[in-house]
mmCIF file of C-alpha atoms and ligand atoms in Angstrom:
data_model
loop_
_atom_site.group_PDB
_atom_site.id
_atom_site.type_symbol
_atom_site.label_atom_id
_atom_site.label_comp_id
_atom_site.label_asym_id
_atom_site.label_seq_id
_atom_site.Cartn_x
_atom_site.Cartn_y
_atom_site.Cartn_z
ATOM 1 C CA MET T 1 102.862 197.136 175.753
ATOM 2 C CA ASN T 2 99.630 195.457 176.714
ATOM 3 C CA ASP T 3 98.442 196.568 180.183
ATOM 4 C CA LYS T 4 98.030 193.032 181.426
ATOM 5 C CA TYR T 5 101.807 192.525 181.292
ATOM 6 C CA LYS T 6 102.614 195.583 183.383
ATOM 7 C CA SER T 7 104.804 194.747 186.335
ATOM 8 C CA VAL T 8 103.250 194.265 189.736
ATOM 9 C CA PRO T 9 104.920 195.814 192.784
ATOM 10 C CA VAL T 10 105.785 193.303 195.483
ATOM 11 C CA LYS T 11 103.606 193.602 198.551
ATOM 12 C CA PRO T 12 105.440 193.145 201.860
ATOM 13 C CA SER T 13 102.600 190.902 203.033
ATOM 14 C CA GLU T 14 103.436 188.477 200.226
ATOM 15 C CA ILE T 15 106.987 187.972 201.412
ATOM 16 C CA THR T 16 107.754 185.425 204.082
ATOM 17 C CA PRO T 17 111.076 184.649 205.760
ATOM 18 C CA TYR T 18 113.843 182.800 203.974
ATOM 19 C CA SER T 19 117.557 183.354 203.674
ATOM 20 C CA GLN T 20 120.039 183.021 200.865
ATOM 21 C CA TYR T 21 123.371 184.502 199.818
ATOM 22 C CA LEU T 22 122.042 187.944 200.737
ATOM 23 C CA SER T 23 119.641 188.365 203.615
ATOM 24 C CA ARG T 24 116.144 189.254 202.499
ATOM 25 C CA ARG T 25 116.648 192.716 203.930
ATOM 26 C CA GLU T 26 119.888 193.281 202.026
ATOM 27 C CA PHE T 27 118.293 192.034 198.816
ATOM 28 C CA LEU T 28 115.243 194.243 199.078
ATOM 29 C CA LYS T 29 117.321 197.232 200.132
ATOM 30 C CA ALA T 30 119.725 196.739 197.271
ATOM 31 C CA ALA T 31 116.806 196.285 194.918
ATOM 32 C CA GLY T 32 115.357 199.609 196.071
ATOM 33 C CA ILE T 33 112.067 197.912 196.885
ATOM 34 C CA VAL T 34 111.896 199.195 200.440
ATOM 35 C CA THR T 35 114.272 201.231 202.527
ATOM 36 C CA GLY T 36 112.605 201.530 205.922
ATOM 37 C CA SER T 37 111.924 198.899 208.532
ATOM 38 C CA ALA T 38 108.187 198.724 207.748
ATOM 39 C CA LEU T 39 108.616 195.639 205.610
ATOM 40 C CA LEU T 40 110.348 193.694 208.317
ATOM 41 C CA ALA T 41 107.453 194.257 210.675
ATOM 42 C CA ALA T 42 105.237 192.234 208.374
ATOM 43 C CA CYS T 43 107.353 189.119 208.463
ATOM 44 C CA ALA T 44 109.869 189.153 211.312
ATOM 45 C CA PRO T 45 109.849 189.970 214.999
ATOM 46 C CA ARG T 46 110.062 193.684 215.663
ATOM 47 C CA GLY T 47 113.599 195.012 215.702
ATOM 48 C CA THR T 48 114.979 192.002 213.835
ATOM 49 C CA GLU T 49 117.411 193.213 211.225
ATOM 50 C CA SER T 50 118.924 189.980 210.007
ATOM 51 C CA ALA T 51 117.486 187.155 207.940
ATOM 52 C CA VAL T 52 115.907 184.148 209.565
ATOM 53 C CA PRO T 53 118.428 181.269 209.613
ATOM 54 C CA ALA T 54 117.845 178.941 206.677
ATOM 55 C CA GLY T 55 116.947 176.022 208.912
ATOM 56 C CA GLU T 56 114.075 177.913 210.501
ATOM 57 C CA ALA T 57 112.864 179.487 207.296
ATOM 58 C CA GLU T 58 109.223 179.259 206.385
ATOM 59 C CA ILE T 59 108.376 178.141 202.872
ATOM 60 C CA PRO T 60 107.050 181.211 201.044
ATOM 61 C CA SER T 61 103.567 180.998 199.635
ATOM 62 C CA ALA T 62 101.632 183.143 197.169
ATOM 63 C CA PRO T 63 97.938 182.486 197.730
ATOM 64 C CA GLY T 64 95.736 183.554 194.835
ATOM 65 C CA LYS T 65 98.583 184.754 192.621
ATOM 66 C CA THR T 66 98.100 184.028 188.928
ATOM 67 C CA ASP T 67 99.569 184.951 185.578
ATOM 68 C CA GLU T 68 97.574 187.121 183.157
ATOM 69 C CA LEU T 69 95.744 184.030 181.851
ATOM 70 C CA GLY T 70 94.509 183.207 185.348
ATOM 71 C CA ASP T 71 96.865 180.249 185.858
ATOM 72 C CA ALA T 72 98.030 179.874 189.455
ATOM 73 C CA VAL T 73 101.730 180.244 190.224
ATOM 74 C CA ASN T 74 103.513 177.012 191.058
ATOM 75 C CA SER T 75 104.527 176.324 194.623
ATOM 76 C CA PHE T 76 107.910 177.538 195.865
ATOM 77 C CA LYS T 77 108.702 173.905 196.577
ATOM 78 C CA ASP T 78 108.087 172.795 192.971
ATOM 79 C CA ILE T 79 109.975 175.762 191.514
ATOM 80 C CA THR T 80 113.025 175.115 193.698
ATOM 81 C CA ASN T 81 113.134 171.304 193.668
ATOM 82 C CA TYR T 82 112.498 170.364 190.036
ATOM 83 C CA ASN T 83 115.302 172.054 188.109
ATOM 84 C CA ASN T 84 117.286 171.748 184.930
ATOM 85 C CA TYR T 85 120.851 172.828 185.654
ATOM 86 C CA TYR T 86 123.313 170.471 183.987
ATOM 87 C CA GLU T 87 126.369 172.074 185.595
ATOM 88 C CA PHE T 88 125.137 170.381 188.785
ATOM 89 C CA SER T 89 123.237 167.321 187.586
ATOM 90 C CA THR T 90 121.014 165.958 184.858
ATOM 91 C CA ASN T 91 118.671 164.746 187.618
ATOM 92 C CA LYS T 92 116.103 167.493 188.274
ATOM 93 C CA GLU T 93 115.650 166.575 191.919
ATOM 94 C CA ALA T 94 119.410 166.443 192.607
ATOM 95 C CA VAL T 95 120.096 170.056 191.579
ATOM 96 C CA ALA T 96 118.763 171.681 194.777
ATOM 97 C CA PRO T 97 120.912 169.690 197.246
ATOM 98 C CA LEU T 98 124.007 169.779 194.991
ATOM 99 C CA SER T 99 123.823 173.563 194.546
ATOM 100 C CA GLU T 100 123.269 174.352 198.211
ATOM 101 C CA LYS T 101 126.866 175.498 198.816
ATOM 102 C CA PHE T 102 127.310 177.343 195.510
ATOM 103 C CA THR T 103 128.934 180.773 196.034
ATOM 104 C CA ALA T 104 126.714 183.403 194.421
ATOM 105 C CA SER T 105 128.410 186.358 196.092
ATOM 106 C CA PRO T 106 130.628 188.189 195.257
ATOM 107 C CA TRP T 107 129.538 188.205 191.600
ATOM 108 C CA THR T 108 130.259 190.305 188.536
ATOM 109 C CA VAL T 109 128.696 190.438 185.073
ATOM 110 C CA GLU T 110 130.886 191.679 182.232
ATOM 111 C CA VAL T 111 129.061 193.423 179.362
ATOM 112 C CA TYR T 112 131.328 193.912 176.365
ATOM 113 C CA GLY T 113 131.845 193.496 172.610
ATOM 114 C CA MET T 114 130.078 195.810 170.158
ATOM 115 C CA VAL T 115 129.115 198.489 172.668
ATOM 116 C CA ASN T 116 130.247 202.085 173.187
ATOM 117 C CA THR T 117 130.652 201.733 176.949
ATOM 118 C CA PRO T 118 131.688 198.227 178.046
ATOM 119 C CA LYS T 119 131.152 197.718 181.758
ATOM 120 C CA THR T 120 131.601 195.176 184.519
ATOM 121 C CA TYR T 121 128.822 195.311 187.090
ATOM 122 C CA GLY T 122 128.822 193.910 190.602
ATOM 123 C CA ILE T 123 125.520 192.182 191.373
ATOM 124 C CA GLU T 124 124.768 194.853 194.004
ATOM 125 C CA ASP T 125 125.227 197.599 191.336
ATOM 126 C CA LEU T 126 122.685 195.875 189.118
ATOM 127 C CA LEU T 127 120.174 195.560 191.964
ATOM 128 C CA LYS T 128 120.596 199.235 192.888
ATOM 129 C CA LYS T 129 120.707 200.686 189.403
ATOM 130 C CA PHE T 130 117.780 198.879 187.809
ATOM 131 C CA PRO T 131 114.478 198.872 189.743
ATOM 132 C CA GLN T 132 113.367 195.292 190.406
ATOM 133 C CA GLU T 133 109.816 194.330 189.541
ATOM 134 C CA GLU T 134 107.773 191.176 189.710
ATOM 135 C CA ARG T 135 106.888 189.356 186.480
ATOM 136 C CA ILE T 136 104.701 186.267 186.598
ATOM 137 C CA TYR T 137 105.656 184.198 183.550
ATOM 138 C CA ARG T 138 104.992 180.703 182.260
ATOM 139 C CA LEU T 139 108.178 178.664 181.751
ATOM 140 C CA ARG T 140 107.657 175.980 179.082
ATOM 141 C CA CYS T 141 110.440 173.432 179.052
ATOM 142 C CA VAL T 142 111.357 171.705 175.798
ATOM 143 C CA GLU T 143 110.673 168.414 177.643
ATOM 144 C CA ALA T 144 106.949 169.355 177.488
ATOM 145 C CA TRP T 145 106.327 170.357 181.098
ATOM 146 C CA SER T 146 105.683 173.848 182.374
ATOM 147 C CA MET T 147 105.425 176.003 185.496
ATOM 148 C CA VAL T 148 104.212 179.488 186.365
ATOM 149 C CA ILE T 149 106.911 181.442 188.189
ATOM 150 C CA PRO T 150 106.770 184.812 189.963
ATOM 151 C CA TRP T 151 110.187 186.206 189.017
ATOM 152 C CA MET T 152 111.858 189.345 190.340
ATOM 153 C CA GLY T 153 114.053 191.188 187.901
ATOM 154 C CA PHE T 154 114.411 193.987 185.368
ATOM 155 C CA PRO T 155 114.183 194.324 181.585
ATOM 156 C CA LEU T 156 117.414 193.301 179.839
ATOM 157 C CA ALA T 157 116.794 196.326 177.567
ATOM 158 C CA ASN T 158 117.544 198.665 180.497
ATOM 159 C CA LEU T 159 121.035 197.213 180.848
ATOM 160 C CA LEU T 160 121.692 197.105 177.097
ATOM 161 C CA LYS T 161 120.650 200.736 176.664
ATOM 162 C CA GLU T 162 123.206 201.721 179.266
ATOM 163 C CA VAL T 163 126.161 200.108 177.483
ATOM 164 C CA GLU T 164 124.957 201.431 174.088
ATOM 165 C CA PRO T 165 125.231 198.706 171.447
ATOM 166 C CA THR T 166 126.942 199.968 168.285
ATOM 167 C CA SER T 167 125.090 199.904 164.950
ATOM 168 C CA ASP T 168 127.010 196.708 164.015
ATOM 169 C CA ALA T 169 125.663 194.713 166.984
ATOM 170 C CA LYS T 170 122.993 192.218 165.884
ATOM 171 C CA TYR T 171 123.071 189.507 168.566
ATOM 172 C CA VAL T 172 123.624 189.066 172.279
ATOM 173 C CA ARG T 173 125.636 186.131 173.634
ATOM 174 C CA PHE T 174 125.305 185.024 177.258
ATOM 175 C CA GLU T 175 127.724 182.840 179.189
ATOM 176 C CA SER T 176 127.252 181.002 182.500
ATOM 177 C CA VAL T 177 129.847 180.709 185.225
ATOM 178 C CA TYR T 178 132.246 177.757 184.889
ATOM 179 C CA ARG T 179 133.369 176.593 188.319
ATOM 180 C CA ARG T 180 134.479 172.983 188.383
ATOM 181 C CA GLU T 181 135.130 172.897 192.107
ATOM 182 C CA GLU T 182 131.492 173.817 192.867
ATOM 183 C CA MET T 183 129.616 172.315 189.939
ATOM 184 C CA PRO T 184 130.004 168.537 189.690
ATOM 185 C CA GLY T 185 128.126 168.267 186.373
ATOM 186 C CA LEU T 186 130.922 170.138 184.593
ATOM 187 C CA LYS T 187 132.928 166.911 184.664
ATOM 188 C CA SER T 188 130.606 165.529 182.005
ATOM 189 C CA PRO T 189 132.514 165.432 178.702
ATOM 190 C CA PHE T 190 129.274 165.351 176.666
ATOM 191 C CA TYR T 191 128.646 169.102 176.787
ATOM 192 C CA PRO T 192 130.706 172.000 175.394
ATOM 193 C CA TRP T 193 131.005 174.026 178.604
ATOM 194 C CA PRO T 194 130.571 176.779 179.614
ATOM 195 C CA TYR T 195 126.791 176.860 179.013
ATOM 196 C CA GLN T 196 126.046 179.606 176.532
ATOM 197 C CA GLU T 197 122.988 181.033 174.850
ATOM 198 C CA GLY T 198 122.082 183.785 172.425
ATOM 199 C CA LEU T 199 119.309 186.100 171.291
ATOM 200 C CA ARG T 200 118.851 188.399 168.343
ATOM 201 C CA LEU T 201 119.258 192.000 169.538
ATOM 202 C CA ASP T 202 115.581 192.841 168.916
ATOM 203 C CA GLU T 203 114.518 189.788 170.968
ATOM 204 C CA ALA T 204 116.859 190.885 173.748
ATOM 205 C CA MET T 205 115.389 194.399 173.673
ATOM 206 C CA ASN T 206 111.782 193.140 173.811
ATOM 207 C CA GLU T 207 109.972 194.311 176.931
ATOM 208 C CA LEU T 208 109.199 190.717 177.999
ATOM 209 C CA THR T 209 112.885 189.701 178.225
ATOM 210 C CA ILE T 210 114.225 190.093 181.740
ATOM 211 C CA LEU T 211 117.308 189.454 183.796
ATOM 212 C CA ALA T 212 115.877 187.775 186.881
ATOM 213 C CA THR T 213 117.498 188.221 190.277
ATOM 214 C CA GLY T 214 114.911 186.510 192.436
ATOM 215 C CA LEU T 215 111.598 184.706 192.692
ATOM 216 C CA TYR T 216 108.725 184.751 195.181
ATOM 217 C CA GLY T 217 110.070 188.183 196.225
ATOM 218 C CA LEU T 218 113.300 186.578 197.446
ATOM 219 C CA PRO T 219 116.888 186.479 196.162
ATOM 220 C CA MET T 220 117.358 183.910 193.394
ATOM 221 C CA PRO T 221 117.828 180.414 194.847
ATOM 222 C CA ASN T 222 121.059 178.747 193.701
ATOM 223 C CA GLN T 223 119.194 175.981 191.865
ATOM 224 C CA ASN T 224 117.283 178.556 189.786
ATOM 225 C CA GLY T 225 120.421 180.379 188.627
ATOM 226 C CA ALA T 226 121.655 182.648 191.424
ATOM 227 C CA PRO T 227 122.444 185.420 191.451
ATOM 228 C CA ILE T 228 121.220 186.427 187.973
ATOM 229 C CA ARG T 229 119.701 184.551 185.037
ATOM 230 C CA LEU T 230 117.883 185.321 181.825
ATOM 231 C CA VAL T 231 114.130 184.735 181.379
ATOM 232 C CA VAL T 232 112.679 184.742 177.843
ATOM 233 C CA PRO T 233 109.108 183.551 178.394
ATOM 234 C CA TRP T 234 108.089 182.859 174.768
ATOM 235 C CA LYS T 235 111.045 180.501 174.163
ATOM 236 C CA TYR T 236 111.743 177.006 175.485
ATOM 237 C CA GLY T 237 113.235 177.094 178.975
ATOM 238 C CA PHE T 238 116.772 176.212 177.893
ATOM 239 C CA LYS T 239 117.190 179.717 176.397
ATOM 240 C CA SER T 240 116.806 181.127 179.914
ATOM 241 C CA ILE T 241 120.458 180.740 180.885
ATOM 242 C CA LYS T 242 121.433 180.693 184.571
ATOM 243 C CA ALA T 243 124.305 182.199 186.615
ATOM 244 C CA ILE T 244 125.344 184.706 183.934
ATOM 245 C CA VAL T 245 128.885 186.134 184.072
ATOM 246 C CA LYS T 246 129.289 187.453 180.511
ATOM 247 C CA ILE T 247 127.039 189.316 178.087
ATOM 248 C CA GLU T 248 128.609 189.987 174.698
ATOM 249 C CA LEU T 249 127.196 192.096 171.876
ATOM 250 C CA THR T 250 128.234 190.696 168.499
ATOM 251 C CA ASP T 251 127.439 190.776 164.785
ATOM 252 C CA LYS T 252 127.499 186.957 164.505
ATOM 253 C CA GLN T 253 124.779 184.515 165.532
ATOM 254 C CA PRO T 254 126.244 182.974 168.717
ATOM 255 C CA ALA T 255 126.757 179.252 169.165
ATOM 256 C CA THR T 256 124.478 177.842 171.863
ATOM 257 C CA LEU T 257 125.136 174.776 173.990
ATOM 258 C CA TRP T 258 122.074 172.820 172.860
ATOM 259 C CA ASN T 259 122.446 173.762 169.212
ATOM 260 C CA SER T 260 126.078 172.586 169.318
ATOM 261 C CA VAL T 261 125.115 169.270 170.926
ATOM 262 C CA ALA T 262 122.131 168.425 168.670
ATOM 263 C CA PRO T 263 121.540 170.926 165.839
ATOM 264 C CA ASN T 264 118.684 168.897 164.338
ATOM 265 C CA GLU T 265 116.803 168.986 167.655
ATOM 266 C CA TYR T 266 117.552 172.487 168.968
ATOM 267 C CA GLY T 267 117.678 175.518 166.699
ATOM 268 C CA PHE T 268 118.869 179.021 167.512
ATOM 269 C CA TYR T 269 115.359 180.471 167.845
ATOM 270 C CA SER T 270 113.668 177.830 170.023
ATOM 271 C CA ASN T 271 110.342 179.656 170.116
ATOM 272 C CA VAL T 272 107.594 177.681 171.825
ATOM 273 C CA ASN T 273 105.615 176.323 168.871
ATOM 274 C CA PRO T 274 102.953 173.609 169.186
ATOM 275 C CA GLU T 275 103.065 173.074 165.401
ATOM 276 C CA VAL T 276 106.749 172.168 165.164
ATOM 277 C CA SER T 277 107.489 168.837 166.849
ATOM 278 C CA HIS T 278 110.772 167.972 168.447
ATOM 279 C CA PRO T 279 112.185 165.124 166.294
ATOM 280 C CA ARG T 280 111.548 162.723 169.196
ATOM 281 C CA TRP T 281 108.245 164.016 170.627
ATOM 282 C CA SER T 282 105.302 166.317 169.993
ATOM 283 C CA GLN T 283 105.270 169.880 171.326
ATOM 284 C CA ALA T 284 101.478 170.211 170.957
ATOM 285 C CA SER T 285 100.707 169.737 174.652
ATOM 286 C CA GLU T 286 102.394 169.996 178.025
ATOM 287 C CA ARG T 287 102.114 168.850 181.615
ATOM 288 C CA ARG T 288 101.800 171.725 184.086
ATOM 289 C CA ILE T 289 103.796 170.658 187.136
ATOM 290 C CA GLY T 290 101.337 170.070 189.989
ATOM 291 C CA GLU T 291 98.418 169.203 187.692
ATOM 292 C CA LEU T 292 97.051 165.912 186.439
ATOM 293 C CA GLY T 293 96.567 165.511 182.702
ATOM 294 C CA ARG T 294 97.890 167.722 179.961
ATOM 295 C CA ARG T 295 96.983 171.090 178.505
ATOM 296 C CA PRO T 296 97.507 172.388 174.964
ATOM 297 C CA THR T 297 100.697 174.334 174.347
ATOM 298 C CA LEU T 298 100.085 177.888 173.153
ATOM 299 C CA MET T 299 101.919 179.532 170.249
ATOM 300 C CA PHE T 300 104.856 181.537 171.626
ATOM 301 C CA ASN T 301 103.834 180.138 175.024
ATOM 302 C CA GLY T 302 100.815 182.479 175.016
ATOM 303 C CA TYR T 303 102.834 185.656 174.369
ATOM 304 C CA ALA T 304 102.118 185.925 170.603
ATOM 305 C CA GLU T 305 100.540 189.362 170.942
ATOM 306 C CA GLN T 306 103.821 190.726 172.291
ATOM 307 C CA VAL T 307 106.355 188.895 170.142
ATOM 308 C CA ALA T 308 104.877 187.479 166.906
ATOM 309 C CA TYR T 309 105.983 190.628 165.022
ATOM 310 C CA LEU T 310 109.618 189.671 165.601
ATOM 311 C CA TYR T 311 109.233 186.700 163.234
ATOM 312 C CA GLU T 312 107.046 188.134 160.477
ATOM 313 C CA GLY T 313 107.916 186.583 157.126
ATOM 314 C CA MET T 314 110.031 183.815 158.672
ATOM 315 C CA ASP T 315 109.208 180.146 158.112
ATOM 316 C CA LEU T 316 109.174 178.923 161.706
ATOM 317 C CA SER T 317 109.502 175.296 160.669
ATOM 318 C CA LEU T 318 112.929 176.174 159.248
ATOM 319 C CA PHE T 319 113.900 178.711 161.929
ATOM 320 C CA TYR T 320 112.954 176.481 164.876
HETATM 321 N N1 MTE E 401 121.263 177.444 182.454
HETATM 322 C C1 MTE E 401 122.419 176.792 182.703
HETATM 323 N N2 MTE E 401 123.525 177.506 182.937
HETATM 324 N N3 MTE E 401 122.494 175.428 182.726
HETATM 325 C C2 MTE E 401 121.390 174.651 182.459
HETATM 326 O O1 MTE E 401 121.499 173.411 182.459
HETATM 327 N N4 MTE E 401 119.002 174.618 181.884
HETATM 328 C C3 MTE E 401 117.960 175.336 181.134
HETATM 329 C C4 MTE E 401 117.707 176.734 181.693
HETATM 330 N N5 MTE E 401 118.955 177.401 181.997
HETATM 331 C C5 MTE E 401 120.156 175.314 182.190
HETATM 332 C C6 MTE E 401 120.127 176.739 182.222
HETATM 333 C C7 MTE E 401 116.715 174.597 181.041
HETATM 334 S S1 MTE E 401 116.710 173.209 180.037
HETATM 335 C C8 MTE E 401 115.569 175.000 181.676
HETATM 336 S S2 MTE E 401 114.070 174.227 181.383
HETATM 337 C C9 MTE E 401 115.591 176.117 182.649
HETATM 338 O O2 MTE E 401 116.904 176.620 182.867
HETATM 339 C C10 MTE E 401 115.048 175.633 183.978
HETATM 340 O O3 MTE E 401 114.954 176.699 184.899
HETATM 341 P P1 MTE E 401 114.459 176.408 186.385
HETATM 342 O O4 MTE E 401 115.256 175.281 186.945
HETATM 343 O O5 MTE E 401 114.657 177.697 187.120
HETATM 344 O O6 MTE E 401 112.988 176.045 186.276
#
């Protein structure tokens, strides 16, 4: 893999107080990022073991942090207040308040289907077992806006290798939690819930594909898909499914929510491609949240060097 995509260890000085379903300390401990109390000294009064109450939390900042193209990361405020999460609302600004009381712990992820060793993991097992790293990725939404997000997480390949897909497995299907009592958007009859997504197995095994458990060095906020969501940076944002409870290995191309709703608008692949327009708008440019004006959209969202080989010989206007 290209050096510029190597993961960056999280520096304690870049983490500022905030609390979520796990305290920051529990999260970092579980993630194996730090075990001693040194970290806490950088961002909490000496001797403080617990998280700062949410009401008093500082908004984390990441001065000078950029992706490998030199683009600055978006603010924590933008990343956590402008969200697509239809289980809560179709209004991007309503997701954060509506998801505030969502229960992201306890949580299990079932990995099953065409694998030698099916397994159900508790979220804490995943944090302990797979070292968490920071990945700064661009997220390009199909609605032609984008953000740069400093995720925390681990390669999906690490998890898949552990359950050992059989030689018949060709695809991976992901399913989000379905909890009507906590997710008001699920009442909408227009969508075939639960939200589901899929990848070809080689896409899932690509080094860029991660399961994200946090952002800005903090546990994943509810509105961004707590406690664990997929991030596939070269595909439109809707492939990056939130609040995952099931991962199934299969030999059949999985149905996906958006492909079921509008097959002529959303294909299975959904690679970012400035040359293939959405039937209702162009994909040639995008608005970076926080910027004025527009910027050109890059093929595979700028990750062509890492992923173009996956689609050699395919007509991407047919496999959109
Ligand atoms: N996952 C679920 N379960 N439900 C959703 O509505 N929206 C998708 C994706 N994952 C969605 C989802 C879309 S359209 C986008 S652009 C991204 O999440 C947005 O991620 P963000 O809110 O963390 O920026």
